Amino acid sequence: METHELTKRYGQLVAVDKVSLTVRPGEVYGFLGPNGAGKTTTLRMLLGLVRPSAGTVRLFGKDIAQSLGDVGALIEGPAFYPYLSGRDNLRVLARYAGCPAGRVGLVLDLVDLTDRAGDRYGTYSLGMKQRLGVAAALLKDPKLLILDEPTNGLDPAGMADMRRLIRRLGAAGKTVLLSSHMLGEVQQICDRVGVVSGGRLIAESTVAELRGGARLRVVADPLD
Ligand code: ATP
């Protein structure tokens, strides 16, 4: 997945400013920045939900329009039917998306919800709801999984479960792009990190380099 000088302006405000980002196959990339830095807007452009003011997105060598089937995302609080079980919610989505029925059991296993799959969605904790959202995003077995602040609002146990899940997906070779405002989280679960501030990608590094005490590599001057 690559973007080239991806930009989004809202009137005078430059929400995303010439972001050139590459996520390599098989890596877990952490898009790190404070609230308002432009993370969600960038992710929404990758998904074709927001039209860029300038710049380009290529997913697996193709334009967005041709590649959306290759991407799964959890970008807003997932919308499920509260009175249906987790499993039945996924069955509905699988039918819509034309996925083989067997995928439902598989993704429930992946997100560790098999034991609670028969319970009504409305009884799930927030962490379980988020994990079911990840399961829904995985139904099509996408090449790229995009997660917008997947641990936001979760209690410590929910956060730990979600981080373990992302690490498992990464270890299984899934390409993941996730946003976060917590450096510690990104260091725990990602292979590479990009820091976004004021709409600009200002620094990038591998997590291994950071662990070794290296500083983030500055790729743009935040004050330019
Ligand atoms: P958060 O973690 O709070 O979602 P973020 O890093 O994802 O933060 P964005 O939501 O992408 O940041 O917002 C970047 C900037 O663009 C903010 O200043 C925000 O107010 C502005 N913005 C986002 N969407 C719109 C919109 N539809 N109209 C006007 N301004 C917007």
Coordinates of N, CA, C and O in Angstrom, one line a residue, residues 21-178:
L21 N 3.4 7.5 2.3 CA 3.5 6.4 3.3 C 3.5 5.1 2.5 O 2.7 4.9 1.5
T22 N 4.3 4.2 2.9 CA 4.3 2.8 2.3 C 4.2 1.8 3.4 O 4.9 1.9 4.5
V23 N 3.2 0.9 3.2 CA 3.1 -0.2 4.2 C 3.4 -1.5 3.3 O 2.8 -1.7 2.3
R24 N 4.4 -2.2 3.8 CA 4.9 -3.3 3.0 C 4.1 -4.6 3.4 O 3.6 -4.7 4.5
P25 N 4.0 -5.5 2.4 CA 3.3 -6.7 2.6 C 3.8 -7.4 3.9 O 5.0 -7.6 4.0
G26 N 2.9 -7.9 4.7 CA 3.3 -8.7 5.9 C 3.7 -7.9 7.1 O 4.0 -8.4 8.2
E27 N 3.8 -6.5 7.0 CA 4.2 -5.8 8.2 C 3.0 -5.2 8.9 O 1.9 -5.0 8.4
V28 N 3.2 -4.9 10.2 CA 2.2 -4.2 11.0 C 2.8 -2.8 11.2 O 3.8 -2.6 11.8
Y29 N 2.1 -1.8 10.6 CA 2.6 -0.5 10.6 C 1.7 0.4 11.6 O 0.5 0.4 11.5
G30 N 2.4 1.1 12.5 CA 1.7 1.9 13.4 C 1.7 3.4 13.0 O 2.8 3.9 12.8
F31 N 0.5 4.0 12.9 CA 0.4 5.3 12.4 C 0.1 6.1 13.7 O -1.0 6.0 14.3
L32 N 1.1 6.8 14.2 CA 1.1 7.3 15.6 C 0.9 8.8 15.6 O 1.7 9.5 14.9
G33 N 0.0 9.3 16.4 CA -0.1 10.8 16.5 C -1.2 11.2 17.4 O -2.1 10.3 17.7
P34 N -1.2 12.4 17.9 CA -2.2 12.8 18.8 C -3.6 13.1 18.2 O -3.6 13.0 16.9
N35 N -4.6 13.3 19.0 CA -5.9 13.6 18.4 C -5.8 14.8 17.4 O -5.1 15.8 17.8
G36 N -6.5 14.7 16.3 CA -6.5 15.8 15.4 C -5.3 15.9 14.4 O -5.2 16.8 13.6
A37 N -4.4 14.9 14.5 CA -3.2 14.9 13.7 C -3.5 14.6 12.3 O -2.6 14.9 11.4
G38 N -4.6 14.0 12.0 CA -4.9 13.6 10.6 C -5.0 12.1 10.3 O -5.0 11.7 9.2
K39 N -4.9 11.3 11.4 CA -4.8 9.9 11.2 C -6.1 9.3 10.5 O -6.1 8.6 9.5
T40 N -7.2 9.6 11.1 CA -8.5 9.1 10.6 C -8.8 9.6 9.2 O -9.2 8.8 8.4
T41 N -8.5 10.8 8.9 CA -8.7 11.3 7.6 C -7.9 10.6 6.6 O -8.3 10.2 5.5
T42 N -6.6 10.3 6.9 CA -5.7 9.5 6.0 C -6.3 8.1 5.8 O -6.5 7.7 4.7
L43 N -6.7 7.5 6.9 CA -7.2 6.1 6.8 C -8.5 6.1 5.9 O -8.8 5.2 5.1
R44 N -9.3 7.2 6.1 CA -10.6 7.2 5.3 C -10.3 7.5 3.9 O -11.0 7.0 3.0
M45 N -9.2 8.2 3.6 CA -8.9 8.3 2.1 C -8.4 7.0 1.5 O -8.7 6.7 0.4
L46 N -7.7 6.2 2.4 CA -7.2 4.9 1.9 C -8.4 4.0 1.5 O -8.3 3.1 0.7
L47 N -9.5 4.2 2.2 CA -10.7 3.4 2.0 C -11.7 3.9 1.0 O -12.8 3.4 0.8
G48 N -11.3 5.1 0.4 CA -12.2 5.7 -0.5 C -13.4 6.3 0.1 O -14.4 6.6 -0.6
L49 N -13.3 6.6 1.4 CA -14.5 7.2 2.1 C -14.4 8.8 2.1 O -15.4 9.4 2.4
V50 N -13.2 9.2 1.9 CA -12.9 10.7 1.8 C -12.1 10.9 0.5 O -11.2 10.1 0.3
R51 N -12.5 11.9 -0.3 CA -11.9 12.1 -1.5 C -10.6 13.0 -1.3 O -10.8 14.1 -0.7
P52 N -9.4 12.6 -1.7 CA -8.3 13.4 -1.5 C -8.4 14.7 -2.2 O -8.9 14.8 -3.3
S53 N -7.8 15.8 -1.6 CA -7.7 17.1 -2.4 C -6.5 16.9 -3.4 O -6.6 17.6 -4.4
A54 N -5.5 16.2 -3.1 CA -4.4 15.9 -4.0 C -3.7 14.7 -3.5 O -3.9 14.2 -2.4
G55 N -2.8 14.2 -4.4 CA -2.1 13.0 -4.1 C -2.8 11.7 -4.5 O -3.9 11.7 -5.0
T56 N -2.1 10.6 -4.4 CA -2.6 9.3 -4.9 C -2.4 8.2 -3.8 O -1.6 8.3 -2.9
V57 N -3.3 7.2 -4.0 CA -3.2 6.0 -3.2 C -3.1 4.8 -4.1 O -3.9 4.8 -5.1
R58 N -2.2 3.9 -3.9 CA -2.1 2.7 -4.6 C -2.2 1.5 -3.6 O -1.4 1.5 -2.7
L59 N -3.1 0.6 -3.9 CA -3.2 -0.5 -3.0 C -2.8 -1.7 -3.8 O -3.4 -2.0 -4.8
F60 N -1.7 -2.4 -3.5 CA -1.2 -3.6 -4.2 C -1.1 -3.3 -5.7 O -1.6 -4.1 -6.5
G61 N -0.6 -2.1 -6.0 CA -0.3 -1.8 -7.4 C -1.6 -1.3 -8.2 O -1.5 -1.1 -9.4
K62 N -2.7 -1.3 -7.5 CA -3.9 -0.9 -8.2 C -4.5 0.4 -7.6 O -4.2 0.7 -6.5
D63 N -5.4 1.0 -8.4 CA -6.2 2.1 -7.9 C -7.1 1.6 -6.8 O -7.5 0.5 -6.8
I64 N -7.6 2.6 -5.9 CA -8.5 2.2 -4.9 C -9.7 1.5 -5.4 O -10.2 0.5 -4.9
A65 N -10.3 2.0 -6.5 CA -11.6 1.5 -7.0 C -11.5 0.0 -7.4 O -12.4 -0.7 -7.2
Q66 N -10.2 -0.4 -7.8 CA -10.1 -1.8 -8.2 C -9.7 -2.7 -7.0 O -9.6 -3.9 -7.1
S67 N -9.3 -2.1 -5.9 CA -8.7 -2.9 -4.8 C -9.4 -2.9 -3.5 O -9.0 -3.5 -2.5
L68 N -10.6 -2.3 -3.4 CA -11.3 -2.2 -2.1 C -11.6 -3.5 -1.6 O -11.7 -3.7 -0.4
G69 N -11.8 -4.5 -2.5 CA -12.1 -5.9 -2.0 C -11.0 -6.5 -1.3 O -11.1 -7.4 -0.5
D70 N -9.8 -5.9 -1.4 CA -8.6 -6.4 -0.8 C -8.3 -5.8 0.6 O -7.3 -6.1 1.3
V71 N -9.2 -4.9 1.0 CA -9.0 -4.2 2.3 C -10.2 -4.5 3.2 O -11.3 -4.4 2.9
G72 N -9.8 -4.7 4.5 CA -10.8 -4.8 5.6 C -10.5 -3.7 6.6 O -9.4 -3.4 6.8
A73 N -11.6 -3.2 7.2 CA -11.3 -2.0 8.1 C -12.2 -2.0 9.3 O -13.4 -2.4 9.2
L74 N -11.7 -1.6 10.4 CA -12.5 -1.2 11.6 C -12.2 0.3 11.8 O -11.1 0.6 12.3
I75 N -13.1 1.1 11.4 CA -12.7 2.5 11.4 C -13.7 3.4 12.2 O -13.3 4.4 12.8
E76 N -14.9 2.9 12.4 CA -15.8 3.5 13.3 C -16.3 2.4 14.2 O -16.1 1.3 14.0
G77 N -16.9 2.8 15.3 CA -17.5 1.8 16.2 C -18.3 0.9 15.3 O -19.1 1.4 14.5
P78 N -18.1 -0.4 15.3 CA -18.8 -1.3 14.4 C -20.3 -1.3 14.6 O -20.7 -1.2 15.8
A79 N -21.1 -1.4 13.6 CA -22.6 -1.4 13.7 C -23.0 -2.9 13.6 O -22.9 -3.5 12.5
F80 N -23.6 -3.4 14.7 CA -24.1 -4.8 14.7 C -25.5 -4.8 15.3 O -25.9 -3.8 16.0
Y81 N -26.2 -5.8 15.0 CA -27.6 -5.9 15.6 C -27.4 -6.4 17.1 O -26.9 -7.5 17.3
P82 N -27.9 -5.6 18.0 CA -27.7 -6.0 19.5 C -28.5 -7.2 19.9 O -28.0 -7.9 20.8
Y83 N -29.6 -7.6 19.2 CA -30.4 -8.7 19.6 C -29.9 -10.0 18.9 O -30.5 -11.1 19.2
L84 N -29.0 -9.9 18.0 CA -28.5 -11.1 17.3 C -27.2 -11.5 18.1 O -26.5 -10.7 18.6
S85 N -26.9 -12.8 18.0 CA -25.6 -13.3 18.5 C -24.5 -12.7 17.7 O -24.7 -12.3 16.5
G86 N -23.3 -12.8 18.3 CA -22.1 -12.4 17.5 C -22.0 -13.2 16.2 O -21.7 -12.7 15.2
R87 N -22.2 -14.5 16.4 CA -22.1 -15.4 15.2 C -23.1 -15.1 14.1 O -22.8 -15.0 12.9
D88 N -24.4 -14.8 14.6 CA -25.4 -14.5 13.6 C -25.2 -13.1 12.9 O -25.4 -13.0 11.7
N89 N -24.6 -12.2 13.7 CA -24.2 -10.9 13.0 C -23.2 -11.1 11.9 O -23.4 -10.6 10.8
L90 N -22.2 -12.0 12.2 CA -21.2 -12.2 11.2 C -21.8 -13.0 10.0 O -21.4 -12.8 8.8
R91 N -22.8 -13.9 10.3 CA -23.4 -14.7 9.2 C -24.1 -13.7 8.2 O -24.1 -13.9 7.0
V92 N -24.8 -12.7 8.8 CA -25.5 -11.7 8.0 C -24.5 -11.0 7.1 O -24.7 -10.9 5.8
L93 N -23.4 -10.6 7.7 CA -22.4 -9.8 6.9 C -21.8 -10.8 5.8 O -21.5 -10.3 4.7
A94 N -21.5 -12.0 6.2 CA -20.9 -12.9 5.3 C -21.8 -13.2 4.1 O -21.3 -13.2 2.9
R95 N -23.1 -13.3 4.4 CA -24.0 -13.5 3.2 C -24.0 -12.3 2.3 O -23.9 -12.4 1.1
Y96 N -24.0 -11.1 2.9 CA -24.0 -9.8 2.1 C -22.7 -9.8 1.2 O -22.8 -9.4 0.1
A97 N -21.6 -10.2 1.8 CA -20.3 -10.0 1.1 C -20.0 -11.2 0.2 O -19.0 -11.2 -0.5
G98 N -20.9 -12.2 0.3 CA -20.7 -13.4 -0.6 C -19.5 -14.3 -0.1 O -18.8 -14.9 -0.9
C99 N -19.2 -14.3 1.2 CA -18.1 -15.1 1.8 C -18.6 -16.5 2.0 O -19.7 -16.7 2.4
P100 N -17.7 -17.4 1.9 CA -18.1 -18.8 2.2 C -18.5 -18.9 3.7 O -17.9 -18.2 4.6
A101 N -19.5 -19.6 4.0 CA -20.1 -19.7 5.4 C -19.0 -20.1 6.4 O -19.0 -19.7 7.5
G102 N -18.1 -20.9 5.9 CA -17.0 -21.4 6.8 C -16.2 -20.3 7.4 O -15.5 -20.5 8.4
R103 N -16.1 -19.2 6.7 CA -15.3 -18.1 7.2 C -15.7 -17.6 8.6 O -14.9 -17.1 9.4
V104 N -17.0 -17.7 8.9 CA -17.5 -17.1 10.1 C -16.9 -17.8 11.3 O -16.3 -17.2 12.2
G105 N -16.9 -19.2 11.3 CA -16.3 -19.9 12.4 C -14.8 -19.6 12.5 O -14.2 -19.4 13.6
L106 N -14.1 -19.5 11.4 CA -12.7 -19.2 11.3 C -12.3 -17.9 11.9 O -11.4 -17.7 12.8
V107 N -13.1 -16.8 11.5 CA -12.7 -15.5 12.1 C -13.1 -15.4 13.5 O -12.4 -14.7 14.3
L108 N -14.2 -16.1 14.0 CA -14.5 -16.0 15.4 C -13.4 -16.6 16.2 O -13.0 -16.1 17.3
D109 N -12.8 -17.7 15.7 CA -11.6 -18.3 16.3 C -10.4 -17.4 16.4 O -9.8 -17.2 17.4
L110 N -10.2 -16.7 15.2 CA -9.1 -15.8 15.1 C -9.1 -14.7 16.2 O -8.1 -14.3 16.8
V111 N -10.4 -14.2 16.5 CA -10.5 -13.1 17.4 C -10.8 -13.6 18.8 O -11.1 -12.8 19.7
D112 N -10.8 -14.9 19.0 CA -11.0 -15.5 20.3 C -12.4 -15.3 20.9 O -12.5 -15.0 22.1
L113 N -13.4 -15.4 20.0 CA -14.8 -15.2 20.5 C -15.6 -16.4 20.3 O -16.8 -16.3 20.5
T114 N -15.0 -17.5 20.0 CA -15.8 -18.7 19.7 C -16.7 -19.1 20.9 O -17.9 -19.4 20.7
D115 N -16.1 -18.9 22.1 CA -16.9 -19.3 23.3 C -18.1 -18.5 23.5 O -19.1 -18.9 24.2
R116 N -18.1 -17.2 23.1 CA -19.2 -16.3 23.3 C -20.0 -16.0 22.1 O -20.8 -15.1 22.1
A117 N -19.7 -16.8 21.0 CA -20.3 -16.5 19.7 C -21.8 -16.6 19.7 O -22.5 -16.0 18.9
G118 N -22.3 -17.4 20.6 CA -23.8 -17.6 20.6 C -24.5 -16.6 21.5 O -25.7 -16.6 21.5
D119 N -23.8 -15.8 22.2 CA -24.4 -14.7 23.1 C -24.8 -13.5 22.2 O -24.2 -13.2 21.2
R120 N -25.8 -12.9 22.7 CA -26.3 -11.7 22.0 C -25.2 -10.6 22.0 O -24.5 -10.4 23.1
Y121 N -25.0 -9.9 20.9 CA -24.0 -8.9 20.8 C -24.2 -7.8 21.8 O -23.2 -7.3 22.4
G122 N -25.4 -7.5 22.2 CA -25.7 -6.5 23.2 C -25.1 -6.8 24.6 O -25.0 -5.9 25.4
T123 N -24.8 -8.0 24.8 CA -24.3 -8.4 26.1 C -22.7 -8.3 26.1 O -22.1 -8.6 27.1
Y124 N -22.1 -8.0 25.0 CA -20.6 -8.1 24.9 C -20.0 -6.8 25.6 O -20.6 -5.7 25.5
S125 N -18.8 -7.0 26.1 CA -18.0 -5.9 26.6 C -17.6 -5.1 25.4 O -17.6 -5.6 24.2
L126 N -17.1 -3.9 25.6 CA -16.6 -3.0 24.5 C -15.4 -3.7 23.8 O -15.4 -3.7 22.5
G127 N -14.6 -4.4 24.6 CA -13.5 -5.1 23.9 C -13.9 -6.2 23.0 O -13.4 -6.4 21.9
M128 N -14.9 -6.9 23.5 CA -15.5 -8.0 22.6 C -16.1 -7.4 21.4 O -16.0 -8.0 20.3
K129 N -16.8 -6.3 21.5 CA -17.4 -5.7 20.4 C -16.4 -5.3 19.4 O -16.6 -5.5 18.1
Q130 N -15.3 -4.7 19.9 CA -14.2 -4.3 19.0 C -13.6 -5.5 18.3 O -13.3 -5.5 17.1
R131 N -13.5 -6.6 19.0 CA -12.9 -7.8 18.4 C -13.9 -8.4 17.4 O -13.4 -8.9 16.3
L132 N -15.2 -8.3 17.6 CA -16.1 -8.8 16.6 C -16.0 -7.9 15.4 O -16.2 -8.3 14.2
G133 N -15.7 -6.6 15.6 CA -15.5 -5.7 14.5 C -14.3 -6.1 13.6 O -14.3 -6.1 12.4
V134 N -13.3 -6.5 14.3 CA -12.1 -7.0 13.6 C -12.5 -8.3 12.8 O -12.1 -8.5 11.7
A135 N -13.2 -9.2 13.5 CA -13.7 -10.4 12.8 C -14.4 -10.1 11.5 O -14.2 -10.7 10.5
A136 N -15.3 -9.1 11.6 CA -16.1 -8.7 10.4 C -15.1 -8.2 9.3 O -15.3 -8.5 8.2
A137 N -14.1 -7.4 9.8 CA -13.2 -6.9 8.8 C -12.4 -8.0 8.1 O -11.8 -7.8 7.0
L138 N -12.2 -9.1 8.8 CA -11.4 -10.2 8.3 C -12.2 -11.2 7.5 O -11.7 -12.2 6.9
L139 N -13.5 -11.0 7.4 CA -14.4 -12.0 6.7 C -13.9 -12.3 5.3 O -13.9 -13.4 4.9
K140 N -13.6 -11.2 4.6 CA -13.2 -11.4 3.2 C -11.7 -11.9 3.0 O -11.2 -11.9 1.9
D141 N -11.1 -12.1 4.2 CA -9.6 -12.4 4.1 C -8.9 -11.4 3.4 O -8.2 -11.7 2.4
P142 N -9.0 -10.1 3.8 CA -8.4 -9.0 3.0 C -6.9 -9.1 3.1 O -6.3 -9.6 4.0
K143 N -6.2 -8.5 2.1 CA -4.8 -8.5 2.0 C -4.3 -7.4 3.0 O -3.2 -7.5 3.6
L144 N -5.1 -6.4 3.2 CA -4.7 -5.3 4.2 C -5.8 -5.1 5.2 O -7.0 -5.0 4.8
L145 N -5.4 -5.0 6.4 CA -6.4 -4.7 7.5 C -6.1 -3.3 8.1 O -5.0 -3.1 8.5
I146 N -7.1 -2.5 8.1 CA -6.9 -1.1 8.6 C -7.7 -1.0 9.8 O -8.9 -1.2 9.9
L147 N -7.0 -0.5 10.9 CA -7.7 -0.4 12.2 C -7.5 1.0 12.8 O -6.3 1.4 13.0
D148 N -8.5 1.7 13.0 CA -8.4 3.1 13.5 C -8.5 3.1 15.0 O -9.6 2.8 15.5
E149 N -7.4 3.3 15.7 CA -7.4 3.3 17.2 C -8.2 2.2 17.8 O -9.2 2.4 18.5
P150 N -7.8 1.0 17.5 CA -8.6 -0.2 17.9 C -8.7 -0.4 19.4 O -9.7 -1.1 19.9
T151 N -7.8 0.2 20.2 CA -7.9 0.0 21.6 C -8.6 1.2 22.3 O -8.7 1.2 23.6
N152 N -9.0 2.2 21.6 CA -9.6 3.4 22.1 C -10.8 3.1 23.0 O -11.7 2.4 22.6
G153 N -10.7 3.6 24.3 CA -11.9 3.4 25.1 C -12.0 2.1 25.8 O -12.9 1.8 26.6
L154 N -11.0 1.2 25.6 CA -11.1 -0.2 26.2 C -10.5 -0.2 27.6 O -9.5 0.6 27.8
D155 N -10.9 -1.1 28.4 CA -10.3 -1.2 29.7 C -9.0 -2.0 29.6 O -8.7 -2.5 28.5
P156 N -8.1 -2.0 30.6 CA -6.8 -2.6 30.4 C -6.9 -4.1 29.9 O -6.1 -4.4 29.0
A157 N -7.8 -4.9 30.3 CA -7.9 -6.2 29.8 C -8.3 -6.2 28.4 O -7.8 -7.0 27.6
G158 N -9.3 -5.4 28.0 CA -9.7 -5.3 26.6 C -8.6 -4.8 25.7 O -8.4 -5.4 24.6
M159 N -7.8 -3.9 26.2 CA -6.6 -3.4 25.4 C -5.6 -4.6 25.2 O -5.1 -4.8 24.1
A160 N -5.4 -5.3 26.3 CA -4.4 -6.4 26.2 C -4.9 -7.4 25.2 O -4.1 -7.9 24.4
D161 N -6.2 -7.8 25.2 CA -6.7 -8.8 24.3 C -6.6 -8.3 22.9 O -6.2 -9.0 22.0
M162 N -6.9 -7.0 22.6 CA -6.8 -6.5 21.3 C -5.4 -6.4 20.8 O -5.1 -6.8 19.6
R163 N -4.5 -6.1 21.6 CA -3.1 -6.0 21.2 C -2.5 -7.4 20.9 O -1.8 -7.6 19.9
R164 N -2.9 -8.4 21.8 CA -2.5 -9.8 21.5 C -3.1 -10.2 20.1 O -2.4 -10.9 19.3
L165 N -4.3 -9.9 19.9 CA -4.9 -10.3 18.6 C -4.2 -9.7 17.4 O -3.9 -10.4 16.4
I166 N -3.8 -8.4 17.5 CA -3.1 -7.8 16.4 C -1.7 -8.4 16.2 O -1.3 -8.7 15.1
R167 N -1.1 -8.7 17.3 CA 0.2 -9.4 17.2 C 0.1 -10.7 16.6 O 0.9 -11.1 15.7
R168 N -1.0 -11.5 16.9 CA -1.2 -12.8 16.3 C -1.4 -12.6 14.8 O -0.9 -13.4 14.0
L169 N -2.2 -11.6 14.4 CA -2.5 -11.4 13.0 C -1.2 -11.1 12.3 O -0.9 -11.6 11.2
G170 N -0.4 -10.3 12.9 CA 0.9 -9.9 12.3 C 1.8 -11.1 12.2 O 2.5 -11.4 11.1
A171 N 1.9 -12.0 13.2 CA 2.7 -13.1 13.2 C 2.2 -14.1 12.1 O 3.0 -14.9 11.6
A172 N 0.9 -14.1 11.8 CA 0.4 -15.0 10.8 C 0.6 -14.4 9.4 O 0.1 -14.9 8.4
G173 N 1.2 -13.2 9.3 CA 1.6 -12.6 8.0 C 0.6 -11.6 7.4 O 0.7 -11.2 6.3
K174 N -0.4 -11.3 8.2 CA -1.4 -10.3 7.8 C -0.7 -8.9 7.7 O 0.0 -8.5 8.6
T175 N -1.0 -8.1 6.7 CA -0.6 -6.7 6.6 C -1.6 -5.9 7.3 O -2.8 -5.9 7.0
V176 N -1.1 -5.1 8.3 CA -2.0 -4.3 9.1 C -1.5 -2.9 9.2 O -0.3 -2.6 9.4
L177 N -2.4 -1.9 9.0 CA -2.1 -0.5 9.3 C -3.0 -0.1 10.4 O -4.2 -0.2 10.2
L178 N -2.4 0.3 11.5 CA -3.3 0.8 12.6 C -2.9 2.1 13.1 O -1.7 2.5 13.0

